[in-house]
Amino acid sequence: MAGFGGALRVREFRALWLAEALSVGGDQVARVALSLVVFARTSSAALTALTYALTFVPAVLGGVLLSGLADRYPRRAVVVTTDVVRGLLAAAMAVPGLPLWLLWALIGVLTLAAAPFKAAQLALLPDVLPGPLFQAGMGLRQITTQAVQVAGFGLGGVLVTATGPTVALLANAATFLGSAAVVVLFVRPRPAARSTRTAGPAAKAGPVLIAVYAFAAMIGFLVVPEGLAAPFASLAGVGSAGVGVLMAADPVGSVVGGWWAARTAARPRTAPRSVAVPAALAGLPLLLCPVLPGWWAVGCWAVSGGLSTVYLIRLQAAVVDLIPDERRGTVMGRLSTCLYSSQGVAIVGAGLLAEQIGPAVAIAVSGALATLTAVSAAAVWRATARQEVLAPA
């Protein structure tokens, strides 16, 4: 049975789902606490921003260099080990009066360790949720992550105000250790993927990865509206209240998209069309931003967010079908890194472009680039598939 209910009936998925929610929530609380700690000690906006950036940037390096650990070692062991390591590092950050250089080093290493965790978790989910249940589980993860990120920031502010940053940082450490305990108790051990090599058609999927990574990278163009929400709201005359509504549009659309992807999950999942159609359509609503009244943009951004979530979930399902198990962790980890890093790069670039042509037109350009990227990636994917069909056996 597909759908959220079917996924939640699987005990191992419930454990991985809860473990991730704990880790993400703890991360958000820690970001609030660390920002407040550094600003209180330095009164420097630049150093505070540096601290916040260190909770993101090292993950890019980790995704490239460390994702392979999820294939070399048993994936449950990688998830548990990285959670324990992150828990100990988070606890060390709570020591009062820690030198800033040491605090920054701890943050960097902790963020680096997030990469093999993510790679192992994503590679493990297809074993836990076979067939259409995988897309249902990915949709539920998307919705939960959005909710936990928002709640974590709010809880972090309340917790730091009520108890101080030390308690908040210890709470973050507890979420990592709790996550590890849940996985140990409820997820069964499996052998390392590289010890059970299998040959098959999926092993020929190497060239398709060009298209897969292109589809992942284009998400950067689709999150540009969030980065330009404030200047767009000012230009559109919707006021400061409109900024919050505009920024909420994409997450709301993402929730609907996650639900829809779960409802429509089916095999076969490797057809380029199933990914390319929602991916190409996701950029089109953004083209309307320069000509529609400000409040109408909310609906456009929500539709774009929903379609982008649908194609991303289908893309990850396609990767499961295309990539052999012994490479799945590496590919999934690097795919996640590509999604992560492209957003920052695209938002910075769109911000510079908006200075020249205005935020509404910059958002429209981003939408056009997203659609163009989707069409191009689909063409590469289809051409590769056609060559494999025509190749002699």
Short mmCIF file of N, CA and C in Angstrom, two decimals, residues 2 16 43 77 92 97 123 162 164 179 187 230 239 242 258 261 295 300 306 321 327 354 360 379 381 390:
data_model
loop_
_atom_site.label_atom_id
_atom_site.label_comp_id
_atom_site.label_asym_id
_atom_site.label_seq_id
_atom_site.Cartn_x
_atom_site.Cartn_y
_atom_site.Cartn_z
N ALA A 2 0.74 2.11 -1.02
CA ALA A 2 1.51 3.35 -1.07
C ALA A 2 0.83 4.40 -0.21
N LEU A 16 14.06 5.60 11.29
CA LEU A 16 14.90 6.53 10.52
C LEU A 16 14.26 7.89 10.40
N SER A 43 30.19 40.96 19.55
CA SER A 43 29.40 42.09 19.00
C SER A 43 29.70 42.31 17.52
N ALA A 77 25.70 1.28 10.65
CA ALA A 77 26.86 1.63 11.48
C ALA A 77 27.33 3.05 11.17
N ALA A 92 30.67 19.14 23.50
CA ALA A 92 31.89 19.91 23.75
C ALA A 92 31.66 21.39 23.50
N GLY A 97 32.96 29.44 27.94
CA GLY A 97 34.24 30.10 27.73
C GLY A 97 35.15 29.43 26.73
N ALA A 123 20.73 6.11 1.36
CA ALA A 123 20.99 4.83 0.71
C ALA A 123 20.29 3.67 1.41
N ALA A 162 15.07 31.21 27.78
CA ALA A 162 14.65 30.69 29.08
C ALA A 162 15.79 30.09 29.89
N GLY A 164 19.40 29.80 28.58
CA GLY A 164 20.76 30.13 28.17
C GLY A 164 21.26 29.19 27.09
N SER A 179 18.98 10.06 18.46
CA SER A 179 18.85 9.55 17.10
C SER A 179 19.62 8.25 16.94
N VAL A 187 16.46 -0.42 13.81
CA VAL A 187 16.88 -0.68 12.43
C VAL A 187 17.85 -1.86 12.45
N ALA A 230 12.31 39.71 0.23
CA ALA A 230 12.24 41.04 0.83
C ALA A 230 12.27 42.15 -0.24
N GLY A 239 4.36 45.15 1.58
CA GLY A 239 4.76 45.45 2.95
C GLY A 239 5.57 44.35 3.60
N GLY A 242 4.06 40.95 3.96
CA GLY A 242 4.09 40.16 2.74
C GLY A 242 5.35 39.35 2.59
N GLY A 258 4.88 17.06 -1.73
CA GLY A 258 5.26 15.81 -1.08
C GLY A 258 4.09 14.85 -0.98
N ALA A 261 3.37 13.52 -4.58
CA ALA A 261 4.37 12.53 -5.01
C ALA A 261 4.12 11.18 -4.35
N TRP A 295 0.59 40.09 -4.65
CA TRP A 295 0.01 38.98 -3.89
C TRP A 295 -0.20 37.75 -4.76
N CYS A 300 2.01 31.67 -7.38
CA CYS A 300 3.01 31.21 -8.34
C CYS A 300 4.16 30.50 -7.64
N GLY A 306 5.67 23.25 -5.14
CA GLY A 306 5.05 21.93 -5.18
C GLY A 306 5.60 21.07 -6.29
N ASP A 321 16.58 3.14 -8.79
CA ASP A 321 16.43 2.15 -9.86
C ASP A 321 17.66 2.08 -10.77
N ARG A 327 27.01 1.53 -5.18
CA ARG A 327 27.36 2.94 -5.44
C ARG A 327 26.29 3.90 -4.93
N ALA A 354 19.68 40.93 -9.47
CA ALA A 354 18.56 41.79 -9.07
C ALA A 354 18.99 43.24 -8.88
N ALA A 360 12.00 41.18 -9.51
CA ALA A 360 10.97 40.44 -10.24
C ALA A 360 11.53 39.83 -11.52
N ALA A 379 16.90 15.76 -22.28
CA ALA A 379 17.41 15.36 -23.59
C ALA A 379 18.64 14.47 -23.45
N TRP A 381 19.37 12.58 -20.85
CA TRP A 381 18.89 11.32 -20.27
C TRP A 381 18.28 10.42 -21.35
N LEU A 390 19.93 0.71 -28.33
CA LEU A 390 20.44 0.38 -29.66
C LEU A 390 21.77 -0.37 -29.60
#
